[in-house]
Amino acid sequence: SVQNLPGWFASSFNYPPEKHDSPLFLAIEGACKGRIYVNGRDLGGYWNTGPQKYYYVPGCWLERKNRLLLFEESGKAPKNTKLHSLPEGPAGA
């Protein structure tokens, strides 16, 4: 991969319907600034300089099989990006 150039990063994940009651959050690590897409929907922007660490993924957007896309403006790979089920929300993490 070419560093310092904008790029797309894609991943997929399963999320069984019985888990849709538990709030799901995305934590992006390793990337710098860009946009988040879940199943073709724009979840919003991220930036590693801001105070926000977790991004809420609405349960109504989720299916059994899901697609996560990140557009990274700087080209830095989001190597430690993870999904977290946080029943208490980010404050309880």
mmCIF file of C-alpha atoms in Angstrom:
data_model
loop_
_atom_site.group_PDB
_atom_site.id
_atom_site.type_symbol
_atom_site.label_atom_id
_atom_site.label_comp_id
_atom_site.label_asym_id
_atom_site.label_seq_id
_atom_site.Cartn_x
_atom_site.Cartn_y
_atom_site.Cartn_z
ATOM 1 C CA SER A 1 0.000 0.000 0.000
ATOM 2 C CA VAL A 2 1.048 3.592 -0.607
ATOM 3 C CA GLN A 3 1.248 5.675 2.545
ATOM 4 C CA ASN A 4 0.088 9.281 2.843
ATOM 5 C CA LEU A 5 -2.461 8.877 0.037
ATOM 6 C CA PRO A 6 -6.227 8.666 0.553
ATOM 7 C CA GLY A 7 -7.591 5.139 0.563
ATOM 8 C CA TRP A 8 -10.531 2.848 1.267
ATOM 9 C CA PHE A 9 -10.428 0.079 3.863
ATOM 10 C CA ALA A 10 -13.118 -2.606 3.885
ATOM 11 C CA SER A 11 -14.152 -5.276 6.342
ATOM 12 C CA SER A 12 -17.185 -7.393 7.071
ATOM 13 C CA PHE A 13 -18.671 -8.678 10.292
ATOM 14 C CA ASN A 14 -21.562 -10.838 11.435
ATOM 15 C CA TYR A 15 -24.053 -9.491 13.945
ATOM 16 C CA PRO A 16 -26.847 -11.923 14.864
ATOM 17 C CA PRO A 17 -30.328 -10.377 15.289
ATOM 18 C CA GLU A 18 -30.463 -11.493 18.937
ATOM 19 C CA LYS A 19 -27.623 -9.034 19.711
ATOM 20 C CA HIS A 20 -29.370 -5.989 18.254
ATOM 21 C CA ASP A 21 -30.592 -5.010 21.742
ATOM 22 C CA SER A 22 -27.044 -4.292 22.894
ATOM 23 C CA PRO A 23 -25.562 -0.982 21.658
ATOM 24 C CA LEU A 24 -22.667 -1.437 19.246
ATOM 25 C CA PHE A 25 -19.798 1.048 18.997
ATOM 26 C CA LEU A 26 -16.856 1.306 16.641
ATOM 27 C CA ALA A 27 -13.430 2.354 17.944
ATOM 28 C CA ILE A 28 -11.041 3.446 15.197
ATOM 29 C CA GLU A 29 -7.333 3.141 15.978
ATOM 30 C CA GLY A 30 -4.356 3.639 13.713
ATOM 31 C CA ALA A 31 -6.198 5.832 11.202
ATOM 32 C CA CYS A 32 -6.140 9.622 11.199
ATOM 33 C CA LYS A 33 -9.153 11.308 9.565
ATOM 34 C CA GLY A 34 -11.952 10.157 7.303
ATOM 35 C CA ARG A 35 -15.501 8.824 6.925
ATOM 36 C CA ILE A 36 -17.250 5.701 8.214
ATOM 37 C CA TYR A 37 -19.824 3.713 6.221
ATOM 38 C CA VAL A 38 -21.867 0.772 7.508
ATOM 39 C CA ASN A 39 -23.893 -1.203 4.963
ATOM 40 C CA GLY A 40 -23.716 1.721 2.537
ATOM 41 C CA ARG A 41 -24.868 4.309 5.081
ATOM 42 C CA ASP A 42 -22.717 7.243 6.116
ATOM 43 C CA LEU A 43 -22.138 6.921 9.856
ATOM 44 C CA GLY A 44 -20.097 10.126 9.987
ATOM 45 C CA GLY A 45 -16.581 11.402 10.165
ATOM 46 C CA TYR A 46 -13.730 10.519 12.489
ATOM 47 C CA TRP A 47 -10.575 12.356 13.431
ATOM 48 C CA ASN A 48 -7.914 11.110 15.807
ATOM 49 C CA THR A 49 -7.337 14.584 17.311
ATOM 50 C CA GLY A 50 -10.845 14.904 18.723
ATOM 51 C CA PRO A 51 -12.140 13.700 22.054
ATOM 52 C CA GLN A 52 -14.459 11.104 20.496
ATOM 53 C CA LYS A 53 -13.175 7.533 20.660
ATOM 54 C CA TYR A 54 -16.350 5.501 20.059
ATOM 55 C CA TYR A 55 -18.845 5.869 17.218
ATOM 56 C CA TYR A 56 -22.365 4.526 17.738
ATOM 57 C CA VAL A 57 -23.598 2.068 15.101
ATOM 58 C CA PRO A 58 -27.429 2.120 15.006
ATOM 59 C CA GLY A 59 -28.882 -1.361 15.472
ATOM 60 C CA CYS A 60 -31.525 -0.696 12.808
ATOM 61 C CA TRP A 61 -28.720 -0.417 10.225
ATOM 62 C CA LEU A 62 -27.335 -3.853 11.046
ATOM 63 C CA GLU A 63 -28.056 -7.125 9.338
ATOM 64 C CA ARG A 64 -26.794 -10.643 9.942
ATOM 65 C CA LYS A 65 -23.830 -9.938 7.588
ATOM 66 C CA ASN A 66 -22.496 -6.387 7.517
ATOM 67 C CA ARG A 67 -19.995 -4.350 5.536
ATOM 68 C CA LEU A 68 -17.769 -1.693 7.094
ATOM 69 C CA LEU A 69 -15.969 0.825 4.879
ATOM 70 C CA LEU A 70 -13.551 3.489 6.060
ATOM 71 C CA PHE A 71 -12.324 6.258 3.817
ATOM 72 C CA GLU A 72 -8.991 7.387 5.244
ATOM 73 C CA GLU A 73 -7.783 10.778 3.996
ATOM 74 C CA SER A 74 -4.141 10.303 5.038
ATOM 75 C CA GLY A 75 -3.806 6.683 3.930
ATOM 76 C CA LYS A 76 -2.935 5.429 7.434
ATOM 77 C CA ALA A 77 -4.260 1.913 7.960
ATOM 78 C CA PRO A 78 -6.892 1.469 10.703
ATOM 79 C CA LYS A 79 -5.051 -1.580 12.068
ATOM 80 C CA ASN A 80 -6.631 -1.746 15.534
ATOM 81 C CA THR A 81 -10.212 -0.816 14.665
ATOM 82 C CA LYS A 82 -12.710 -2.839 16.726
ATOM 83 C CA LEU A 83 -16.415 -3.180 17.334
ATOM 84 C CA HIS A 84 -17.518 -3.104 20.961
ATOM 85 C CA SER A 85 -20.831 -4.105 22.488
ATOM 86 C CA LEU A 86 -21.205 -1.564 25.315
ATOM 87 C CA PRO A 87 -24.509 -1.938 27.201
ATOM 88 C CA GLU A 88 -23.605 1.063 29.413
ATOM 89 C CA GLY A 89 -22.385 3.137 26.448
ATOM 90 C CA PRO A 90 -18.871 4.565 26.081
ATOM 91 C CA ALA A 91 -18.900 6.070 29.580
ATOM 92 C CA GLY A 92 -19.009 2.544 31.013
ATOM 93 C CA ALA A 93 -16.047 1.359 28.930
#
